[in-house]
């Protein structure tokens, strides 16, 4: 029995690792974008202005390059905030889409009866015309039942489903 559980647990772990690969790649890319701007922006700014000055045979304009560097530093915080919030926003949007899809799905009538209504009905306890080998069912005094006695109690529920194609 333990080998069966061990094998099943290992399969579930392998499945989880394979399913999380895409998330880890996206998460690493997001971290690189957030931290890459801080690390590489000054270097890239001065490199671009150096290449431009070298190509045009003019001296490097330090005022412009420091101005661009300042603008990059000012934009860095809000840009990181947008990059950090985008996965949570995508997750929320997907959740709302699933909720909307459920709410727009066809409703289904649940024809099951609760145990309380079955036990309380007189038809359940009446004598049935069955062969003589049957045992007569009758109510045993006052049986108190509470919702806490039930394993699962669902009231006024609505369930959705998808039609098979």
GROMACS .gro file of N, CA and C in nm:
model
  495
    1UNK      N    1   0.082  -0.119   0.000
    1UNK     CA    2   0.000   0.000   0.000
    1UNK      C    3   0.087   0.126   0.000
    2UNK      N    4   0.196   0.125   0.078
    2UNK     CA    5   0.281   0.244   0.085
    2UNK      C    6   0.349   0.271  -0.049
    3UNK      N    7   0.382   0.167  -0.123
    3UNK     CA    8   0.445   0.189  -0.254
    3UNK      C    9   0.347   0.254  -0.352
    4UNK      N   10   0.220   0.220  -0.342
    4UNK     CA   11   0.118   0.280  -0.428
    4UNK      C   12   0.106   0.429  -0.398
    5UNK      N   13   0.100   0.462  -0.269
    5UNK     CA   14   0.090   0.602  -0.230
    5UNK      C   15   0.216   0.677  -0.269
    6UNK      N   16   0.331   0.613  -0.251
    6UNK     CA   17   0.458   0.677  -0.287
    6UNK      C   18   0.465   0.705  -0.437
    7UNK      N   19   0.423   0.608  -0.519
    7UNK     CA   20   0.424   0.627  -0.664
    7UNK      C   21   0.327   0.738  -0.707
    8UNK      N   22   0.210   0.737  -0.647
    8UNK     CA   23   0.110   0.840  -0.681
    8UNK      C   24   0.160   0.979  -0.640
    9UNK      N   25   0.217   0.989  -0.521
    9UNK     CA   26   0.269   1.117  -0.476
    9UNK      C   27   0.382   1.165  -0.566
   10UNK      N   28   0.469   1.074  -0.607
   10UNK     CA   29   0.579   1.112  -0.696
   10UNK      C   30   0.526   1.159  -0.832
   11UNK      N   31   0.424   1.091  -0.884
   11UNK     CA   32   0.364   1.133  -1.011
   11UNK      C   33   0.303   1.273  -0.998
   12UNK      N   34   0.236   1.298  -0.885
   12UNK     CA   35   0.177   1.430  -0.863
   12UNK      C   36   0.284   1.537  -0.851
   13UNK      N   37   0.396   1.505  -0.787
   13UNK     CA   38   0.506   1.601  -0.777
   13UNK      C   39   0.565   1.630  -0.914
   14UNK      N   40   0.585   1.526  -0.994
   14UNK     CA   41   0.638   1.545  -1.130
   14UNK      C   42   0.544   1.631  -1.213
   15UNK      N   43   0.414   1.604  -1.201
   15UNK     CA   44   0.315   1.682  -1.276
   15UNK      C   45   0.320   1.828  -1.232
   16UNK      N   46   0.329   1.853  -1.101
   16UNK     CA   47   0.333   1.989  -1.050
   16UNK      C   48   0.456   2.063  -1.101
   17UNK      N   49   0.571   1.997  -1.101
   17UNK     CA   50   0.694   2.060  -1.149
   17UNK      C   51   0.682   2.095  -1.297
   18UNK      N   52   0.626   2.003  -1.376
   18UNK     CA   53   0.613   2.031  -1.519
   18UNK      C   54   0.511   2.142  -1.546
   19UNK      N   55   0.406   2.149  -1.466
   19UNK     CA   56   0.306   2.254  -1.484
   19UNK      C   57   0.358   2.391  -1.443
   20UNK      N   58   0.451   2.396  -1.350
   20UNK     CA   59   0.502   2.524  -1.299
   20UNK      C   60   0.617   2.580  -1.382
   21UNK      N   61   0.663   2.508  -1.482
   21UNK     CA   62   0.777   2.556  -1.561
   21UNK      C   63   0.747   2.689  -1.629
   22UNK      N   64   0.632   2.700  -1.692
   22UNK     CA   65   0.597   2.822  -1.764
   22UNK      C   66   0.586   2.939  -1.667
   23UNK      N   67   0.526   2.915  -1.550
   23UNK     CA   68   0.516   3.021  -1.451
   23UNK      C   69   0.655   3.069  -1.408
   24UNK      N   70   0.747   2.976  -1.386
   24UNK     CA   71   0.881   3.015  -1.343
   24UNK      C   72   0.952   3.095  -1.451
   25UNK      N   73   0.933   3.059  -1.577
   25UNK     CA   74   0.997   3.134  -1.686
   25UNK      C   75   0.941   3.276  -1.691
   26UNK      N   76   0.809   3.290  -1.681
   26UNK     CA   77   0.747   3.422  -1.683
   26UNK      C   78   0.790   3.503  -1.561
   27UNK      N   79   0.795   3.439  -1.445
   27UNK     CA   80   0.836   3.507  -1.322
   27UNK      C   81   0.981   3.554  -1.332
   28UNK      N   82   1.070   3.469  -1.384
   28UNK     CA   83   1.210   3.509  -1.400
   28UNK      C   84   1.224   3.624  -1.500
   29UNK      N   85   1.147   3.621  -1.607
   29UNK     CA   86   1.150   3.729  -1.705
   29UNK      C   87   1.102   3.859  -1.642
   30UNK      N   88   0.997   3.852  -1.560
   30UNK     CA   89   0.946   3.970  -1.494
   30UNK      C   90   1.050   4.028  -1.396
   31UNK      N   91   1.117   3.942  -1.321
   31UNK     CA   92   1.221   3.987  -1.229
   31UNK      C   93   1.336   4.051  -1.306
   32UNK      N   94   1.373   3.992  -1.420
   32UNK     CA   95   1.479   4.048  -1.503
   32UNK      C   96   1.440   4.186  -1.555
   33UNK      N   97   1.315   4.202  -1.599
   33UNK     CA   98   1.270   4.333  -1.646
   33UNK      C   99   1.270   4.436  -1.534
   34UNK      N  100   1.222   4.395  -1.416
   34UNK     CA  101   1.216   4.490  -1.305
   34UNK      C  102   1.355   4.534  -1.260
   35UNK      N  103   1.447   4.441  -1.247
   35UNK     CA  104   1.580   4.474  -1.197
   35UNK      C  105   1.676   4.514  -1.308
   36UNK      N  106   1.647   4.471  -1.430
   36UNK     CA  107   1.735   4.504  -1.541
   36UNK      C  108   1.739   4.651  -1.571
   37UNK      N  109   1.626   4.719  -1.556
   37UNK     CA  110   1.623   4.863  -1.582
   37UNK      C  111   1.714   4.938  -1.485
   38UNK      N  112   1.714   4.896  -1.361
   38UNK     CA  113   1.797   4.962  -1.260
   38UNK      C  114   1.945   4.939  -1.289
   39UNK      N  115   1.977   4.817  -1.330
   39UNK     CA  116   2.118   4.780  -1.347
   39UNK      C  117   2.173   4.831  -1.480
   40UNK      N  118   2.098   4.813  -1.589
   40UNK     CA  119   2.153   4.839  -1.722
   40UNK      C  120   2.118   4.975  -1.780
   41UNK      N  121   2.021   5.047  -1.723
   41UNK     CA  122   1.981   5.176  -1.781
   41UNK      C  123   2.094   5.278  -1.784
   42UNK      N  124   2.168   5.298  -1.677
   42UNK     CA  125   2.277   5.398  -1.686
   42UNK      C  126   2.382   5.358  -1.790
   43UNK      N  127   2.420   5.234  -1.791
   43UNK     CA  128   2.520   5.188  -1.886
   43UNK      C  129   2.470   5.204  -2.030
   44UNK      N  130   2.346   5.162  -2.054
   44UNK     CA  131   2.290   5.170  -2.189
   44UNK      C  132   2.275   5.316  -2.234
   45UNK      N  133   2.237   5.404  -2.142
   45UNK     CA  134   2.221   5.545  -2.177
   45UNK      C  135   2.353   5.606  -2.222
   46UNK      N  136   2.456   5.585  -2.141
   46UNK     CA  137   2.586   5.642  -2.178
   46UNK      C  138   2.644   5.575  -2.303
   47UNK      N  139   2.618   5.446  -2.321
   47UNK     CA  140   2.667   5.377  -2.441
   47UNK      C  141   2.600   5.433  -2.566
   48UNK      N  142   2.467   5.455  -2.562
   48UNK     CA  143   2.397   5.508  -2.678
   48UNK      C  144   2.444   5.650  -2.712
   49UNK      N  145   2.459   5.732  -2.611
   49UNK     CA  146   2.507   5.868  -2.638
   49UNK      C  147   2.651   5.869  -2.686
   50UNK      N  148   2.733   5.777  -2.639
   50UNK     CA  149   2.871   5.767  -2.687
   50UNK      C  150   2.873   5.724  -2.833
   51UNK      N  151   2.790   5.624  -2.869
   51UNK     CA  152   2.783   5.578  -3.008
   51UNK      C  153   2.732   5.690  -3.098
   52UNK      N  154   2.632   5.766  -3.052
   52UNK     CA  155   2.579   5.876  -3.132
   52UNK      C  156   2.685   5.986  -3.150
   53UNK      N  157   2.755   6.019  -3.044
   53UNK     CA  158   2.859   6.122  -3.054
   53UNK      C  159   2.971   6.076  -3.144
   54UNK      N  160   3.007   5.952  -3.137
   54UNK     CA  161   3.116   5.898  -3.221
   54UNK      C  162   3.076   5.895  -3.368
   55UNK      N  163   2.948   5.858  -3.395
   55UNK     CA  164   2.901   5.851  -3.534
   55UNK      C  165   2.889   5.989  -3.595
   56UNK      N  166   2.855   6.089  -3.517
   56UNK     CA  167   2.838   6.224  -3.572
   56UNK      C  168   2.963   6.310  -3.558
   57UNK      N  169   3.071   6.255  -3.505
   57UNK     CA  170   3.197   6.326  -3.485
   57UNK      C  171   3.179   6.454  -3.404
   58UNK      N  172   3.089   6.449  -3.309
   58UNK     CA  173   3.068   6.562  -3.219
   58UNK      C  174   3.099   6.516  -3.076
   59UNK      N  175   3.131   6.612  -2.990
   59UNK     CA  176   3.156   6.570  -2.851
   59UNK      C  177   3.027   6.523  -2.783
   60UNK      N  178   3.041   6.436  -2.686
   60UNK     CA  179   2.926   6.380  -2.617
   60UNK      C  180   2.859   6.488  -2.533
   61UNK      N  181   2.729   6.502  -2.548
   61UNK     CA  182   2.652   6.602  -2.477
   61UNK      C  183   2.611   6.544  -2.341
   62UNK      N  184   2.685   6.580  -2.237
   62UNK     CA  185   2.661   6.524  -2.104
   62UNK      C  186   2.530   6.574  -2.044
   63UNK      N  187   2.488   6.694  -2.074
   63UNK     CA  188   2.364   6.748  -2.018
   63UNK      C  189   2.244   6.664  -2.066
   64UNK      N  190   2.244   6.632  -2.194
   64UNK     CA  191   2.134   6.551  -2.249
   64UNK      C  192   2.136   6.411  -2.192
   65UNK      N  193   2.255   6.349  -2.185
   65UNK     CA  194   2.263   6.212  -2.135
   65UNK      C  195   2.222   6.204  -1.988
   66UNK      N  196   2.262   6.303  -1.907
   66UNK     CA  197   2.220   6.302  -1.766
   66UNK      C  198   2.071   6.332  -1.753
   67UNK      N  199   2.016   6.413  -1.843
   67UNK     CA  200   1.871   6.439  -1.843
   67UNK      C  201   1.791   6.312  -1.872
   68UNK      N  202   1.837   6.237  -1.973
   68UNK     CA  203   1.770   6.110  -2.007
   68UNK      C  204   1.783   6.012  -1.892
   69UNK      N  205   1.901   6.007  -1.829
   69UNK     CA  206   1.922   5.918  -1.715
   69UNK      C  207   1.829   5.955  -1.599
   70UNK      N  208   1.808   6.082  -1.576
   70UNK     CA  209   1.717   6.127  -1.470
   70UNK      C  210   1.573   6.086  -1.501
   71UNK      N  211   1.533   6.103  -1.627
   71UNK     CA  212   1.398   6.062  -1.667
   71UNK      C  213   1.379   5.911  -1.648
   72UNK      N  214   1.482   5.833  -1.685
   72UNK     CA  215   1.474   5.688  -1.664
   72UNK      C  216   1.457   5.654  -1.516
   73UNK      N  217   1.528   5.723  -1.431
   73UNK     CA  218   1.517   5.698  -1.286
   73UNK      C  219   1.378   5.735  -1.234
   74UNK      N  220   1.319   5.842  -1.289
   74UNK     CA  221   1.185   5.882  -1.247
   74UNK      C  222   1.078   5.783  -1.292
   75UNK      N  223   1.096   5.726  -1.410
   75UNK     CA  224   0.998   5.633  -1.466
   75UNK      C  225   1.015   5.492  -1.408
   76UNK      N  226   1.129   5.464  -1.351
   76UNK     CA  227   1.161   5.329  -1.303
   76UNK      C  228   1.062   5.277  -1.199
   77UNK      N  229   1.025   5.360  -1.101
   77UNK     CA  230   0.934   5.316  -0.994
   77UNK      C  231   0.796   5.277  -1.046
   78UNK      N  232   0.728   5.366  -1.120
   78UNK     CA  233   0.597   5.329  -1.174
   78UNK      C  234   0.603   5.211  -1.272
   79UNK      N  235   0.710   5.203  -1.351
   79UNK     CA  236   0.724   5.091  -1.444
   79UNK      C  237   0.737   4.959  -1.368
   80UNK      N  238   0.818   4.958  -1.261
   80UNK     CA  239   0.830   4.838  -1.180
   80UNK      C  240   0.698   4.800  -1.115
   81UNK      N  241   0.621   4.901  -1.073
   81UNK     CA  242   0.491   4.875  -1.012
   81UNK      C  243   0.396   4.810  -1.112
   82UNK      N  244   0.395   4.859  -1.236
   82UNK     CA  245   0.311   4.800  -1.340
   82UNK      C  246   0.355   4.657  -1.369
   83UNK      N  247   0.485   4.634  -1.379
   83UNK     CA  248   0.535   4.500  -1.407
   83UNK      C  249   0.506   4.404  -1.291
   84UNK      N  250   0.512   4.455  -1.170
   84UNK     CA  251   0.486   4.371  -1.053
   84UNK      C  252   0.338   4.338  -1.040
   85UNK      N  253   0.250   4.431  -1.077
   85UNK     CA  254   0.106   4.412  -1.062
   85UNK      C  255   0.043   4.335  -1.178
   86UNK      N  256   0.111   4.324  -1.290
   86UNK     CA  257   0.049   4.262  -1.408
   86UNK      C  258   0.012   4.115  -1.387
   87UNK      N  259   0.092   4.029  -1.321
   87UNK     CA  260   0.047   3.891  -1.301
   87UNK      C  261  -0.078   3.882  -1.212
   88UNK      N  262  -0.084   3.965  -1.108
   88UNK     CA  263  -0.202   3.963  -1.021
   88UNK      C  264  -0.325   4.012  -1.098
   89UNK      N  265  -0.306   4.112  -1.182
   89UNK     CA  266  -0.417   4.162  -1.264
   89UNK      C  267  -0.465   4.055  -1.362
   90UNK      N  268  -0.372   3.985  -1.425
   90UNK     CA  269  -0.410   3.878  -1.517
   90UNK      C  270  -0.483   3.766  -1.444
   91UNK      N  271  -0.438   3.734  -1.324
   91UNK     CA  272  -0.504   3.630  -1.244
   91UNK      C  273  -0.646   3.672  -1.207
   92UNK      N  274  -0.663   3.796  -1.164
   92UNK     CA  275  -0.797   3.846  -1.129
   92UNK      C  276  -0.889   3.845  -1.250
   93UNK      N  277  -0.838   3.887  -1.362
   93UNK     CA  278  -0.918   3.888  -1.484
   93UNK      C  279  -0.963   3.747  -1.522
   94UNK      N  280  -0.872   3.651  -1.512
   94UNK     CA  281  -0.907   3.512  -1.543
   94UNK      C  282  -1.012   3.459  -1.446
   95UNK      N  283  -1.001   3.494  -1.318
   95UNK     CA  284  -1.101   3.451  -1.219
   95UNK      C  285  -1.238   3.510  -1.252
   96UNK      N  286  -1.241   3.639  -1.285
   96UNK     CA  287  -1.368   3.701  -1.320
   96UNK      C  288  -1.428   3.640  -1.446
   97UNK      N  289  -1.345   3.604  -1.542
   97UNK     CA  290  -1.395   3.539  -1.663
   97UNK      C  291  -1.457   3.404  -1.631
   98UNK      N  292  -1.392   3.326  -1.542
   98UNK     CA  293  -1.449   3.197  -1.503
   98UNK      C  294  -1.580   3.214  -1.428
   99UNK      N  295  -1.588   3.314  -1.341
   99UNK     CA  296  -1.712   3.340  -1.268
   99UNK      C  297  -1.823   3.381  -1.365
  100UNK      N  298  -1.789   3.469  -1.460
  100UNK     CA  299  -1.888   3.512  -1.558
  100UNK      C  300  -1.933   3.395  -1.645
  101UNK      N  301  -1.841   3.310  -1.685
  101UNK     CA  302  -1.877   3.193  -1.765
  101UNK      C  303  -1.972   3.102  -1.687
  102UNK      N  304  -1.947   3.084  -1.558
  102UNK     CA  305  -2.035   3.002  -1.475
  102UNK      C  306  -2.173   3.066  -1.463
  103UNK      N  307  -2.176   3.197  -1.441
  103UNK     CA  308  -2.305   3.265  -1.424
  103UNK      C  309  -2.386   3.266  -1.552
  104UNK      N  310  -2.319   3.267  -1.666
  104UNK     CA  311  -2.390   3.268  -1.794
  104UNK      C  312  -2.425   3.128  -1.844
  105UNK      N  313  -2.377   3.024  -1.776
  105UNK     CA  314  -2.407   2.888  -1.820
  105UNK      C  315  -2.553   2.855  -1.790
  106UNK      N  316  -2.605   2.755  -1.860
  106UNK     CA  317  -2.744   2.713  -1.839
  106UNK      C  318  -2.761   2.663  -1.697
  107UNK      N  319  -2.875   2.698  -1.637
  107UNK     CA  320  -2.901   2.649  -1.501
  107UNK      C  321  -2.953   2.506  -1.510
  108UNK      N  322  -2.940   2.438  -1.399
  108UNK     CA  323  -2.980   2.298  -1.395
  108UNK      C  324  -3.067   2.278  -1.272
  109UNK      N  325  -3.176   2.205  -1.289
  109UNK     CA  326  -3.265   2.175  -1.177
  109UNK      C  327  -3.209   2.055  -1.101
  110UNK      N  328  -3.190   2.072  -0.972
  110UNK     CA  329  -3.140   1.964  -0.888
  110UNK      C  330  -3.260   1.888  -0.832
  111UNK      N  331  -3.280   1.764  -0.876
  111UNK     CA  332  -3.396   1.686  -0.836
  111UNK      C  333  -3.369   1.596  -0.716
  112UNK      N  334  -3.253   1.611  -0.655
  112UNK     CA  335  -3.226   1.529  -0.538
  112UNK      C  336  -3.306   1.579  -0.419
  113UNK      N  337  -3.334   1.491  -0.327
  113UNK     CA  338  -3.408   1.526  -0.207
  113UNK      C  339  -3.314   1.525  -0.089
  114UNK      N  340  -3.336   1.614   0.004
  114UNK     CA  341  -3.253   1.610   0.123
  114UNK      C  342  -3.300   1.497   0.213
  115UNK      N  343  -3.213   1.447   0.296
  115UNK     CA  344  -3.248   1.336   0.384
  115UNK      C  345  -3.356   1.377   0.483
  116UNK      N  346  -3.357   1.501   0.528
  116UNK     CA  347  -3.459   1.545   0.622
  116UNK      C  348  -3.597   1.533   0.561
  117UNK      N  349  -3.614   1.573   0.435
  117UNK     CA  350  -3.746   1.564   0.374
  117UNK      C  351  -3.787   1.419   0.350
  118UNK      N  352  -3.693   1.331   0.325
  118UNK     CA  353  -3.725   1.189   0.307
  118UNK      C  354  -3.770   1.128   0.439
  119UNK      N  355  -3.697   1.154   0.546
  119UNK     CA  356  -3.731   1.097   0.676
  119UNK      C  357  -3.862   1.152   0.730
  120UNK      N  358  -3.892   1.277   0.698
  120UNK     CA  359  -4.013   1.339   0.750
  120UNK      C  360  -4.138   1.300   0.672
  121UNK      N  361  -4.122   1.247   0.552
  121UNK     CA  362  -4.240   1.212   0.472
  121UNK      C  363  -4.305   1.085   0.527
  122UNK      N  364  -4.435   1.080   0.519
  122UNK     CA  365  -4.507   0.962   0.570
  122UNK      C  366  -4.493   0.845   0.475
  123UNK      N  367  -4.473   0.872   0.345
  123UNK     CA  368  -4.458   0.763   0.248
  123UNK      C  369  -4.337   0.676   0.279
  124UNK      N  370  -4.235   0.735   0.333
  124UNK     CA  371  -4.113   0.661   0.361
  124UNK      C  372  -4.135   0.555   0.468
  125UNK      N  373  -4.222   0.585   0.563
  125UNK     CA  374  -4.239   0.496   0.678
  125UNK      C  375  -4.362   0.406   0.666
  126UNK      N  376  -4.442   0.426   0.565
  126UNK     CA  377  -4.563   0.344   0.551
  126UNK      C  378  -4.527   0.202   0.515
  127UNK      N  379  -4.618   0.112   0.549
  127UNK     CA  380  -4.601  -0.029   0.517
  127UNK      C  381  -4.611  -0.049   0.366
  128UNK      N  382  -4.518  -0.120   0.314
  128UNK     CA  383  -4.516  -0.142   0.170
  128UNK      C  384  -4.566  -0.283   0.141
  129UNK      N  385  -4.630  -0.299   0.028
  129UNK     CA  386  -4.682  -0.430  -0.008
  129UNK      C  387  -4.573  -0.507  -0.081
  130UNK      N  388  -4.491  -0.570  -0.003
  130UNK     CA  389  -4.382  -0.650  -0.058
  130UNK      C  390  -4.398  -0.792  -0.007
  131UNK      N  391  -4.318  -0.883  -0.055
  131UNK     CA  392  -4.331  -1.021  -0.008
  131UNK      C  393  -4.319  -1.029   0.144
  132UNK      N  394  -4.361  -1.139   0.200
  132UNK     CA  395  -4.365  -1.154   0.345
  132UNK      C  396  -4.227  -1.158   0.408
  133UNK      N  397  -4.124  -1.172   0.329
  133UNK     CA  398  -3.988  -1.174   0.384
  133UNK      C  399  -3.939  -1.034   0.419
  134UNK      N  400  -4.012  -0.933   0.379
  134UNK     CA  401  -3.965  -0.797   0.406
  134UNK      C  402  -3.991  -0.759   0.550
  135UNK      N  403  -3.918  -0.662   0.597
  135UNK     CA  404  -3.933  -0.612   0.733
  135UNK      C  405  -4.006  -0.480   0.725
  136UNK      N  406  -4.105  -0.465   0.807
  136UNK     CA  407  -4.183  -0.343   0.805
  136UNK      C  408  -4.100  -0.226   0.857
  137UNK      N  409  -4.103  -0.118   0.783
  137UNK     CA  410  -4.031   0.002   0.824
  137UNK      C  411  -4.130   0.093   0.894
  138UNK      N  412  -4.092   0.145   1.009
  138UNK     CA  413  -4.177   0.239   1.080
  138UNK      C  414  -4.089   0.337   1.155
  139UNK      N  415  -4.146   0.447   1.189
  139UNK     CA  416  -4.074   0.553   1.259
  139UNK      C  417  -4.044   0.506   1.401
  140UNK      N  418  -3.920   0.529   1.446
  140UNK     CA  419  -3.877   0.488   1.579
  140UNK      C  420  -3.887   0.606   1.675
  141UNK      N  421  -4.002   0.630   1.724
  141UNK     CA  422  -4.019   0.736   1.824
  141UNK      C  423  -3.973   0.870   1.770
  142UNK      N  424  -3.915   0.946   1.857
  142UNK     CA  425  -3.870   1.079   1.817
  142UNK      C  426  -3.720   1.073   1.791
  143UNK      N  427  -3.687   1.065   1.666
  143UNK     CA  428  -3.547   1.068   1.626
  143UNK      C  429  -3.512   1.213   1.596
  144UNK      N  430  -3.422   1.266   1.674
  144UNK     CA  431  -3.385   1.406   1.651
  144UNK      C  432  -3.266   1.409   1.555
  145UNK      N  433  -3.286   1.479   1.450
  145UNK     CA  434  -3.179   1.495   1.351
  145UNK      C  435  -3.151   1.643   1.338
  146UNK      N  436  -3.025   1.675   1.331
  146UNK     CA  437  -2.986   1.814   1.311
  146UNK      C  438  -2.899   1.822   1.187
  147UNK      N  439  -2.885   1.939   1.131
  147UNK     CA  440  -2.797   1.954   1.014
  147UNK      C  441  -2.654   1.912   1.043
  148UNK      N  442  -2.613   1.916   1.169
  148UNK     CA  443  -2.476   1.876   1.205
  148UNK      C  444  -2.457   1.725   1.189
  149UNK      N  445  -2.568   1.647   1.188
  149UNK     CA  446  -2.557   1.502   1.171
  149UNK      C  447  -2.523   1.464   1.027
  150UNK      N  448  -2.550   1.552   0.934
  150UNK     CA  449  -2.527   1.523   0.793
  150UNK      C  450  -2.380   1.543   0.759
  151UNK      N  451  -2.328   1.463   0.669
  151UNK     CA  452  -2.191   1.479   0.623
  151UNK      C  453  -2.181   1.600   0.532
  152UNK      N  454  -2.282   1.615   0.446
  152UNK     CA  455  -2.282   1.725   0.351
  152UNK      C  456  -2.425   1.772   0.335
  153UNK      N  457  -2.448   1.899   0.349
  153UNK     CA  458  -2.581   1.954   0.338
  153UNK      C  459  -2.577   2.071   0.241
  154UNK      N  460  -2.652   2.061   0.132
  154UNK     CA  461  -2.657   2.166   0.031
  154UNK      C  462  -2.802   2.214   0.019
  155UNK      N  463  -2.823   2.344   0.026
  155UNK     CA  464  -2.958   2.398   0.014
  155UNK      C  465  -2.958   2.510  -0.088
  156UNK      N  466  -3.062   2.512  -0.170
  156UNK     CA  467  -3.081   2.617  -0.271
  156UNK      C  468  -2.957   2.636  -0.356
  157UNK      N  469  -2.904   2.527  -0.407
  157UNK     CA  470  -2.781   2.531  -0.487
  157UNK      C  471  -2.812   2.536  -0.635
  158UNK      N  472  -2.718   2.588  -0.709
  158UNK     CA  473  -2.726   2.591  -0.854
  158UNK      C  474  -2.593   2.542  -0.907
  159UNK      N  475  -2.595   2.445  -0.995
  159UNK     CA  476  -2.472   2.388  -1.048
  159UNK      C  477  -2.472   2.402  -1.199
  160UNK      N  478  -2.354   2.428  -1.255
  160UNK     CA  479  -2.340   2.439  -1.399
  160UNK      C  480  -2.264   2.321  -1.455
  161UNK      N  481  -2.270   2.305  -1.585
  161UNK     CA  482  -2.199   2.197  -1.651
  161UNK      C  483  -2.174   2.236  -1.794
  162UNK      N  484  -2.088   2.161  -1.860
  162UNK     CA  485  -2.063   2.184  -2.001
  162UNK      C  486  -2.122   2.070  -2.082
  163UNK      N  487  -2.180   2.103  -2.194
  163UNK     CA  488  -2.235   2.001  -2.282
  163UNK      C  489  -2.122   1.932  -2.356
  164UNK      N  490  -2.126   1.801  -2.366
  164UNK     CA  491  -2.025   1.728  -2.441
  164UNK      C  492  -2.053   1.741  -2.589
  165UNK      N  493  -1.950   1.754  -2.665
  165UNK     CA  494  -1.965   1.773  -2.811
  165UNK      C  495  -1.947   1.642  -2.881
   0.00000   0.00000   0.00000
